[in-house]
């Protein structure tokens, strides 16, 4: 599982993130809940802060890129959500599943949500996002996410990103 940490929103280069996503190849088992739990507990519970920053100013944001299927975790989905909530981590999910994609969607503002039916994994990703105050994205192409990332960047003040 790919994991990248960014300490400031200015460090999140959408082009570089897109390139990393394109290079990533799926394979083997997946422990989504363990990855979320561990990232929240080990990486985001006490993130580094800019000099002079106030504790309540920094937002913790996780971007989870997955098909939502989990077949290896020791932690449950409820454990992962509870840890994210306890550490004030907002999770944005990006589905890699291309089942039930609507290719005729031409409205650029809706390009990141081309699904007309959610798979079980998509429903899990949606739950992880909604339960933590984030949003789930269901794109066809990774480039569909560009505008969505720009919109989220404007909504999150000084976030700390952790990409899984």
PDB file of C-alpha atoms in Angstrom:
ATOM      1  CA  UNK A   1       0.000   0.000   0.000  1.00  0.00           C
ATOM      2  CA  UNK A   2       1.403   3.388  -1.008  1.00  0.00           C
ATOM      3  CA  UNK A   3       1.659   5.940   1.781  1.00  0.00           C
ATOM      4  CA  UNK A   4       2.732   9.568   1.414  1.00  0.00           C
ATOM      5  CA  UNK A   5       2.711  12.333   4.021  1.00  0.00           C
ATOM      6  CA  UNK A   6       2.430  16.050   3.210  1.00  0.00           C
ATOM      7  CA  UNK A   7       2.779  18.608   5.998  1.00  0.00           C
ATOM      8  CA  UNK A   8       1.125  21.537   4.204  1.00  0.00           C
ATOM      9  CA  UNK A   9      -1.495  21.886   1.516  1.00  0.00           C
ATOM     10  CA  UNK A  10       1.003  23.731  -0.675  1.00  0.00           C
ATOM     11  CA  UNK A  11       3.040  20.526  -0.831  1.00  0.00           C
ATOM     12  CA  UNK A  12       0.182  18.607  -2.448  1.00  0.00           C
ATOM     13  CA  UNK A  13       1.016  18.815  -6.134  1.00  0.00           C
ATOM     14  CA  UNK A  14      -1.989  17.333  -7.907  1.00  0.00           C
ATOM     15  CA  UNK A  15       0.144  16.424 -10.931  1.00  0.00           C
ATOM     16  CA  UNK A  16       2.637  14.487  -8.815  1.00  0.00           C
ATOM     17  CA  UNK A  17      -0.174  12.799  -6.908  1.00  0.00           C
ATOM     18  CA  UNK A  18      -1.801  11.823 -10.234  1.00  0.00           C
ATOM     19  CA  UNK A  19       1.528  10.394 -11.457  1.00  0.00           C
ATOM     20  CA  UNK A  20       1.907   8.337  -8.251  1.00  0.00           C
ATOM     21  CA  UNK A  21      -1.629   6.990  -8.633  1.00  0.00           C
ATOM     22  CA  UNK A  22      -1.016   6.008 -12.258  1.00  0.00           C
ATOM     23  CA  UNK A  23       2.231   4.179 -11.327  1.00  0.00           C
ATOM     24  CA  UNK A  24       0.548   2.228  -8.513  1.00  0.00           C
ATOM     25  CA  UNK A  25      -0.479  -1.339  -9.332  1.00  0.00           C
ATOM     26  CA  UNK A  26      -2.940  -3.400  -7.369  1.00  0.00           C
ATOM     27  CA  UNK A  27      -2.097  -6.868  -6.200  1.00  0.00           C
ATOM     28  CA  UNK A  28      -2.409  -9.240  -3.308  1.00  0.00           C
ATOM     29  CA  UNK A  29      -4.499  -8.673  -0.226  1.00  0.00           C
ATOM     30  CA  UNK A  30      -5.676  -5.394   1.200  1.00  0.00           C
ATOM     31  CA  UNK A  31      -5.810  -4.210   4.795  1.00  0.00           C
ATOM     32  CA  UNK A  32      -7.675  -0.923   4.377  1.00  0.00           C
ATOM     33  CA  UNK A  33      -8.951  -0.701   7.954  1.00  0.00           C
ATOM     34  CA  UNK A  34      -5.507  -1.409   9.422  1.00  0.00           C
ATOM     35  CA  UNK A  35      -3.952   1.214   7.131  1.00  0.00           C
ATOM     36  CA  UNK A  36      -6.492   3.866   8.186  1.00  0.00           C
ATOM     37  CA  UNK A  37      -6.188   2.951  11.863  1.00  0.00           C
ATOM     38  CA  UNK A  38      -2.372   2.926  11.835  1.00  0.00           C
ATOM     39  CA  UNK A  39      -2.046   6.154   9.837  1.00  0.00           C
ATOM     40  CA  UNK A  40      -4.396   7.963  12.227  1.00  0.00           C
ATOM     41  CA  UNK A  41      -2.710   6.575  15.336  1.00  0.00           C
ATOM     42  CA  UNK A  42       0.955   6.677  14.283  1.00  0.00           C
ATOM     43  CA  UNK A  43       1.157   9.516  11.771  1.00  0.00           C
ATOM     44  CA  UNK A  44      -1.722  11.917  12.344  1.00  0.00           C
ATOM     45  CA  UNK A  45      -2.465  11.856  16.074  1.00  0.00           C
ATOM     46  CA  UNK A  46       0.450  14.241  16.797  1.00  0.00           C
ATOM     47  CA  UNK A  47       1.376  15.826  13.467  1.00  0.00           C
ATOM     48  CA  UNK A  48       4.210  18.326  13.152  1.00  0.00           C
ATOM     49  CA  UNK A  49       3.010  21.917  13.277  1.00  0.00           C
ATOM     50  CA  UNK A  50       4.362  25.049  11.644  1.00  0.00           C
ATOM     51  CA  UNK A  51       6.152  27.407  14.068  1.00  0.00           C
ATOM     52  CA  UNK A  52       3.662  29.471  16.076  1.00  0.00           C
ATOM     53  CA  UNK A  53       0.696  27.366  14.965  1.00  0.00           C
ATOM     54  CA  UNK A  54      -2.236  26.875  17.325  1.00  0.00           C
ATOM     55  CA  UNK A  55      -3.390  23.282  18.040  1.00  0.00           C
ATOM     56  CA  UNK A  56      -6.923  23.837  16.736  1.00  0.00           C
ATOM     57  CA  UNK A  57      -5.843  25.477  13.463  1.00  0.00           C
ATOM     58  CA  UNK A  58      -4.378  22.441  11.700  1.00  0.00           C
ATOM     59  CA  UNK A  59      -6.765  19.994  10.057  1.00  0.00           C
ATOM     60  CA  UNK A  60      -5.788  16.399   9.493  1.00  0.00           C
ATOM     61  CA  UNK A  61      -6.822  15.029   6.109  1.00  0.00           C
ATOM     62  CA  UNK A  62      -6.350  11.542   4.706  1.00  0.00           C
ATOM     63  CA  UNK A  63      -6.807  10.647   1.057  1.00  0.00           C
ATOM     64  CA  UNK A  64      -7.582   6.944   0.716  1.00  0.00           C
ATOM     65  CA  UNK A  65      -7.265   5.469  -2.781  1.00  0.00           C
ATOM     66  CA  UNK A  66      -8.757   1.981  -2.899  1.00  0.00           C
ATOM     67  CA  UNK A  67     -11.481  -0.265  -4.255  1.00  0.00           C
ATOM     68  CA  UNK A  68     -12.772  -0.425  -0.667  1.00  0.00           C
ATOM     69  CA  UNK A  69     -12.393  -4.178  -0.371  1.00  0.00           C
ATOM     70  CA  UNK A  70     -10.610  -5.378   2.770  1.00  0.00           C
ATOM     71  CA  UNK A  71      -9.511  -8.968   3.219  1.00  0.00           C
ATOM     72  CA  UNK A  72      -6.555  -8.761   5.621  1.00  0.00           C
ATOM     73  CA  UNK A  73      -7.249  -6.256   8.406  1.00  0.00           C
ATOM     74  CA  UNK A  74      -7.065  -7.138  12.053  1.00  0.00           C
ATOM     75  CA  UNK A  75      -9.021  -3.977  12.887  1.00  0.00           C
ATOM     76  CA  UNK A  76     -12.674  -3.604  11.933  1.00  0.00           C
ATOM     77  CA  UNK A  77     -14.238  -0.825   9.888  1.00  0.00           C
ATOM     78  CA  UNK A  78     -15.747   0.536  13.114  1.00  0.00           C
ATOM     79  CA  UNK A  79     -12.251   0.577  14.694  1.00  0.00           C
ATOM     80  CA  UNK A  80     -10.850   2.551  11.747  1.00  0.00           C
ATOM     81  CA  UNK A  81     -13.697   5.079  11.794  1.00  0.00           C
ATOM     82  CA  UNK A  82     -13.477   5.486  15.576  1.00  0.00           C
ATOM     83  CA  UNK A  83      -9.701   6.108  15.429  1.00  0.00           C
ATOM     84  CA  UNK A  84     -10.153   8.670  12.647  1.00  0.00           C
ATOM     85  CA  UNK A  85     -12.853  10.441  14.662  1.00  0.00           C
ATOM     86  CA  UNK A  86     -10.770  10.329  17.867  1.00  0.00           C
ATOM     87  CA  UNK A  87      -7.774  11.885  16.093  1.00  0.00           C
ATOM     88  CA  UNK A  88      -9.945  14.387  14.151  1.00  0.00           C
ATOM     89  CA  UNK A  89      -8.902  13.000  10.770  1.00  0.00           C
ATOM     90  CA  UNK A  90     -11.150  13.771   7.807  1.00  0.00           C
ATOM     91  CA  UNK A  91     -10.993  11.024   5.179  1.00  0.00           C
ATOM     92  CA  UNK A  92     -11.494  11.645   1.469  1.00  0.00           C
ATOM     93  CA  UNK A  93     -11.801   8.443  -0.523  1.00  0.00           C
ATOM     94  CA  UNK A  94     -11.147   7.790  -4.206  1.00  0.00           C
ATOM     95  CA  UNK A  95     -12.564   4.594  -5.631  1.00  0.00           C
ATOM     96  CA  UNK A  96     -10.411   2.621  -8.040  1.00  0.00           C
ATOM     97  CA  UNK A  97     -13.352   0.444  -9.064  1.00  0.00           C
ATOM     98  CA  UNK A  98     -14.538   1.078 -12.610  1.00  0.00           C
ATOM     99  CA  UNK A  99     -17.674  -1.050 -12.363  1.00  0.00           C
ATOM    100  CA  UNK A 100     -20.900   0.826 -13.085  1.00  0.00           C
ATOM    101  CA  UNK A 101     -19.141   3.917 -14.463  1.00  0.00           C
ATOM    102  CA  UNK A 102     -21.200   6.386 -16.481  1.00  0.00           C
ATOM    103  CA  UNK A 103     -18.931   7.360 -19.401  1.00  0.00           C
ATOM    104  CA  UNK A 104     -21.455   9.817 -20.829  1.00  0.00           C
ATOM    105  CA  UNK A 105     -20.953  12.244 -17.917  1.00  0.00           C
ATOM    106  CA  UNK A 106     -19.637  15.429 -19.556  1.00  0.00           C
ATOM    107  CA  UNK A 107     -20.288  18.014 -16.840  1.00  0.00           C
ATOM    108  CA  UNK A 108     -16.774  18.838 -15.486  1.00  0.00           C
ATOM    109  CA  UNK A 109     -18.156  19.617 -12.014  1.00  0.00           C
ATOM    110  CA  UNK A 110     -19.469  16.040 -11.773  1.00  0.00           C
ATOM    111  CA  UNK A 111     -16.562  14.236 -13.432  1.00  0.00           C
ATOM    112  CA  UNK A 112     -15.292  12.851 -10.099  1.00  0.00           C
ATOM    113  CA  UNK A 113     -18.645  11.135  -9.485  1.00  0.00           C
ATOM    114  CA  UNK A 114     -19.375   9.033 -12.568  1.00  0.00           C
ATOM    115  CA  UNK A 115     -20.892   6.044 -10.722  1.00  0.00           C
ATOM    116  CA  UNK A 116     -24.505   5.097 -11.318  1.00  0.00           C
ATOM    117  CA  UNK A 117     -24.347   2.107  -8.954  1.00  0.00           C
ATOM    118  CA  UNK A 118     -22.031   1.603  -5.967  1.00  0.00           C
ATOM    119  CA  UNK A 119     -20.224  -1.682  -5.396  1.00  0.00           C
ATOM    120  CA  UNK A 120     -19.895  -3.023  -1.842  1.00  0.00           C
ATOM    121  CA  UNK A 121     -16.367  -1.591  -1.726  1.00  0.00           C
ATOM    122  CA  UNK A 122     -17.647   1.798  -2.919  1.00  0.00           C
ATOM    123  CA  UNK A 123     -20.222   1.794  -0.117  1.00  0.00           C
ATOM    124  CA  UNK A 124     -17.430   1.159   2.400  1.00  0.00           C
ATOM    125  CA  UNK A 125     -15.400   4.062   0.991  1.00  0.00           C
ATOM    126  CA  UNK A 126     -18.463   6.295   1.142  1.00  0.00           C
ATOM    127  CA  UNK A 127     -19.070   5.336   4.780  1.00  0.00           C
ATOM    128  CA  UNK A 128     -15.430   6.000   5.769  1.00  0.00           C
ATOM    129  CA  UNK A 129     -15.630   9.441   4.157  1.00  0.00           C
ATOM    130  CA  UNK A 130     -19.049  10.426   5.468  1.00  0.00           C
ATOM    131  CA  UNK A 131     -18.439   9.228   9.038  1.00  0.00           C
ATOM    132  CA  UNK A 132     -15.311  11.392   9.260  1.00  0.00           C
ATOM    133  CA  UNK A 133     -16.638  14.507   7.535  1.00  0.00           C
ATOM    134  CA  UNK A 134     -14.977  13.841   4.176  1.00  0.00           C
ATOM    135  CA  UNK A 135     -16.230  13.014   0.722  1.00  0.00           C
ATOM    136  CA  UNK A 136     -16.080   9.958  -1.541  1.00  0.00           C
ATOM    137  CA  UNK A 137     -15.074  10.286  -5.195  1.00  0.00           C
ATOM    138  CA  UNK A 138     -15.871   7.788  -7.939  1.00  0.00           C
ATOM    139  CA  UNK A 139     -13.912   8.902 -11.023  1.00  0.00           C
ATOM    140  CA  UNK A 140     -13.266   7.097 -14.284  1.00  0.00           C
ATOM    141  CA  UNK A 141      -9.953   8.763 -15.034  1.00  0.00           C
ATOM    142  CA  UNK A 142      -7.566  10.043 -12.384  1.00  0.00           C
ATOM    143  CA  UNK A 143      -7.611  13.381 -14.257  1.00  0.00           C
ATOM    144  CA  UNK A 144     -11.293  13.701 -13.305  1.00  0.00           C
ATOM    145  CA  UNK A 145     -10.095  14.428  -9.768  1.00  0.00           C
ATOM    146  CA  UNK A 146      -8.175  17.597 -10.639  1.00  0.00           C
ATOM    147  CA  UNK A 147     -11.053  20.045 -10.086  1.00  0.00           C
ATOM    148  CA  UNK A 148     -12.276  18.145  -7.025  1.00  0.00           C
ATOM    149  CA  UNK A 149      -8.850  18.443  -5.362  1.00  0.00           C
ATOM    150  CA  UNK A 150      -8.797  22.154  -6.150  1.00  0.00           C
ATOM    151  CA  UNK A 151     -12.255  22.596  -4.583  1.00  0.00           C
ATOM    152  CA  UNK A 152     -11.236  20.656  -1.451  1.00  0.00           C
ATOM    153  CA  UNK A 153      -8.006  22.623  -1.153  1.00  0.00           C
ATOM    154  CA  UNK A 154     -10.016  25.836  -0.839  1.00  0.00           C
ATOM    155  CA  UNK A 155     -12.239  24.311   1.875  1.00  0.00           C
ATOM    156  CA  UNK A 156      -9.487  22.987   4.133  1.00  0.00           C
ATOM    157  CA  UNK A 157      -7.391  25.531   6.011  1.00  0.00           C
ATOM    158  CA  UNK A 158      -3.803  24.373   6.701  1.00  0.00           C
ATOM    159  CA  UNK A 159      -4.511  20.652   6.467  1.00  0.00           C
ATOM    160  CA  UNK A 160      -1.978  17.915   6.988  1.00  0.00           C
ATOM    161  CA  UNK A 161      -2.484  15.346   4.229  1.00  0.00           C
ATOM    162  CA  UNK A 162      -1.688  11.682   4.511  1.00  0.00           C
ATOM    163  CA  UNK A 163      -2.292   9.696   1.335  1.00  0.00           C
ATOM    164  CA  UNK A 164      -2.866   5.944   1.496  1.00  0.00           C
TER     165      UNK A 164
END
